[in-house]
Short mmCIF file of C-alpha atoms in Angstrom, two decimals:
data_model
loop_
_atom_site.label_atom_id
_atom_site.label_comp_id
_atom_site.label_asym_id
_atom_site.label_seq_id
_atom_site.Cartn_x
_atom_site.Cartn_y
_atom_site.Cartn_z
CA MET A 450 -11.56 11.63 -11.75
CA ALA A 451 -11.53 8.34 -10.20
CA SER A 452 -12.21 7.11 -6.97
CA GLY A 453 -11.45 3.79 -5.63
CA ALA A 454 -14.72 1.94 -3.28
CA SER A 455 -14.99 -1.01 -0.53
CA ASN A 456 -15.86 -3.21 -3.15
CA GLY A 457 -12.28 -3.43 -4.77
CA CYS A 458 -13.54 -1.65 -8.07
CA ILE A 459 -11.92 1.53 -9.26
CA TYR A 460 -14.79 4.23 -10.82
CA LEU A 461 -13.56 6.56 -13.51
CA TRP A 462 -15.93 10.13 -13.58
CA ASP A 463 -16.75 12.84 -15.78
CA VAL A 464 -16.72 15.87 -13.39
CA GLU A 465 -18.75 18.07 -15.48
CA LEU A 466 -21.59 15.71 -15.92
CA GLY A 467 -21.28 14.13 -12.29
CA GLU A 468 -21.34 10.78 -13.93
CA CYS A 469 -19.86 7.24 -13.51
CA ILE A 470 -18.38 6.70 -16.95
CA ASN A 471 -16.61 3.18 -16.41
CA SER A 472 -15.49 1.13 -13.56
CA LEU A 473 -12.63 -1.79 -13.27
CA SER A 474 -12.89 -4.03 -10.62
CA VAL A 475 -9.24 -4.75 -9.52
CA HIS A 476 -8.72 -5.47 -5.58
CA THR A 477 -10.39 -7.76 -3.93
CA ARG A 478 -10.90 -5.21 -0.60
CA LEU A 479 -11.62 -1.81 -0.12
CA ILE A 480 -9.36 0.68 -2.07
CA TRP A 481 -7.29 2.74 0.02
CA SER A 482 -5.32 5.17 -2.29
CA LEU A 483 -5.33 5.85 -6.07
CA SER A 484 -2.10 7.87 -7.88
CA TRP A 485 -2.40 8.93 -11.25
CA SER A 486 1.55 8.74 -13.36
CA ARG A 487 2.84 12.08 -14.19
CA ASN A 488 1.67 11.44 -18.44
CA GLY A 489 -1.94 10.24 -16.68
CA GLN A 490 -1.81 6.74 -18.78
CA ILE A 491 -0.88 4.40 -15.43
CA LEU A 492 -3.91 4.31 -12.23
CA ALA A 493 -1.74 3.17 -9.28
CA SER A 494 -4.37 1.79 -6.50
CA ALA A 495 -4.02 0.04 -3.20
CA GLY A 496 -6.11 -1.59 -0.88
CA GLN A 497 -6.60 -3.79 1.87
CA ASP A 498 -5.51 -6.95 -0.12
CA SER A 499 -1.74 -6.07 0.54
CA ALA A 500 -1.50 -5.38 -3.18
CA ILE A 501 -0.77 -2.66 -5.68
CA ARG A 502 -2.39 -2.93 -9.07
CA LEU A 503 -1.41 -0.78 -11.87
CA SER A 504 -4.25 0.03 -14.64
CA ASP A 505 -3.91 1.22 -17.71
CA THR A 506 -6.33 4.36 -18.72
CA ARG A 507 -6.67 4.01 -22.34
CA LEU A 508 -7.69 0.25 -22.25
CA TRP A 509 -8.85 0.30 -18.65
CA THR A 510 -7.13 -3.07 -17.74
CA CYS A 511 -4.76 -3.89 -15.05
CA ILE A 512 -1.53 -4.25 -16.04
CA LYS A 513 0.47 -5.33 -13.80
CA VAL A 514 0.35 -6.70 -10.01
CA LEU A 515 2.85 -5.44 -7.29
CA GLN A 516 3.44 -7.32 -4.75
CA ALA A 517 5.74 -7.61 -1.12
CA HIS A 518 3.93 -6.13 1.35
CA THR A 519 2.02 -8.47 3.90
CA ASN A 520 -0.62 -6.44 4.78
CA GLU A 521 -3.63 -3.84 4.25
CA VAL A 522 -1.32 -1.01 1.70
CA TRP A 523 -2.13 2.61 2.66
CA SER A 524 -0.93 4.65 -0.20
CA VAL A 525 1.27 5.13 -3.23
CA ALA A 526 2.77 7.63 -4.99
CA TRP A 527 4.93 8.54 -8.30
CA SER A 528 8.45 9.24 -8.28
CA PRO A 529 9.08 12.99 -10.11
CA ASP A 530 10.51 10.78 -13.25
CA GLY A 531 7.42 8.51 -13.09
CA GLN A 532 9.82 5.55 -12.92
CA THR A 533 9.41 4.23 -9.26
CA LEU A 534 6.51 3.69 -7.49
CA ILE A 535 6.68 4.09 -3.56
CA SER A 536 3.85 2.24 -1.33
CA ASP A 537 3.55 2.47 2.19
CA SER A 538 2.20 -0.24 4.39
CA THR A 539 0.19 -1.41 7.78
CA ASP A 540 2.98 -4.01 7.79
CA GLU A 541 5.58 -1.22 8.92
CA THR A 542 7.40 -1.10 5.54
CA ILE A 543 7.42 1.39 2.94
CA LYS A 544 8.71 0.19 -0.37
CA PHE A 545 10.11 1.20 -3.75
CA TRP A 546 8.72 -0.40 -6.86
CA ASP A 547 10.39 -0.73 -10.62
CA VAL A 548 7.59 0.47 -12.35
CA GLN A 549 8.89 -1.30 -15.52
CA THR A 550 9.77 -4.80 -14.03
CA GLY A 551 7.05 -4.37 -10.89
CA GLU A 552 10.20 -5.53 -8.72
CA CYS A 553 10.24 -4.11 -5.13
CA ILE A 554 13.60 -2.25 -5.47
CA LYS A 555 14.26 -1.07 -1.37
CA THR A 556 12.38 -1.69 1.53
CA PHE A 557 12.26 0.54 4.54
CA LYS A 558 11.17 -1.21 7.75
CA SER A 559 9.73 1.36 10.24
CA GLY A 560 10.97 1.33 14.05
CA ARG A 561 8.32 -0.16 15.74
CA ARG A 562 7.53 1.57 18.99
CA TYR A 563 8.50 -1.06 21.74
CA SER A 564 11.48 -2.40 19.28
CA GLY A 565 14.56 -3.06 21.61
CA MET A 566 13.01 -2.13 24.54
CA ASN A 567 14.41 -4.53 27.59
CA ILE A 568 11.91 -5.73 29.80
CA LYS A 569 13.90 -8.57 31.74
CA GLY A 570 13.36 -8.14 35.70
CA VAL A 571 10.48 -5.41 35.17
CA THR A 572 8.27 -6.43 37.92
CA GLY A 573 4.24 -5.54 37.77
CA LEU A 574 3.50 -6.68 34.54
CA THR A 575 1.14 -9.96 33.69
CA GLU A 576 2.19 -12.67 31.05
CA ALA A 577 -0.43 -11.20 29.01
CA THR A 578 1.15 -7.69 28.55
CA ILE A 579 4.73 -9.52 28.60
CA THR A 580 3.66 -11.67 25.48
CA THR A 581 2.44 -8.11 24.09
CA LEU A 582 5.70 -6.10 24.30
CA LEU A 583 7.65 -9.29 23.05
CA ALA A 584 4.88 -9.21 20.00
CA LEU A 585 5.67 -5.57 19.47
CA GLY A 586 9.42 -5.88 19.39
CA ALA A 587 10.34 -5.96 23.20
CA VAL A 588 12.75 -8.06 23.94
CA GLU A 589 14.04 -9.84 27.17
CA TYR A 590 18.05 -9.54 27.62
CA SER A 591 20.01 -10.42 30.58
#
């Protein structure tokens, strides 16, 4: 079993003994998610540092860093064939990664709550509210 910690370390546990048997410092901040490959040889980790790291569980070392998110990465999951890793981030994207090359092969952008909302001519809003709505995707079309 593996666990991620707020110090950016992954801890490997012997469940029967209830003891930590190894650790690996891979992230610079908190780790949000861990996911084992189907064959158990690679552990993917994601965290607050906006990166995904792939660690070889036999050598217990980081072998690849996947970077394209612009904010915290909340979760990672493997495709059934083990060739693709999927990540979800607070940057409002879901990314698909080629595990062999480390390249992001597809990005889905989730819609923002106020995306495309036309606030032109709306009354009763403060400047601060208008600025916030525009930052969240609202528009001011005539």
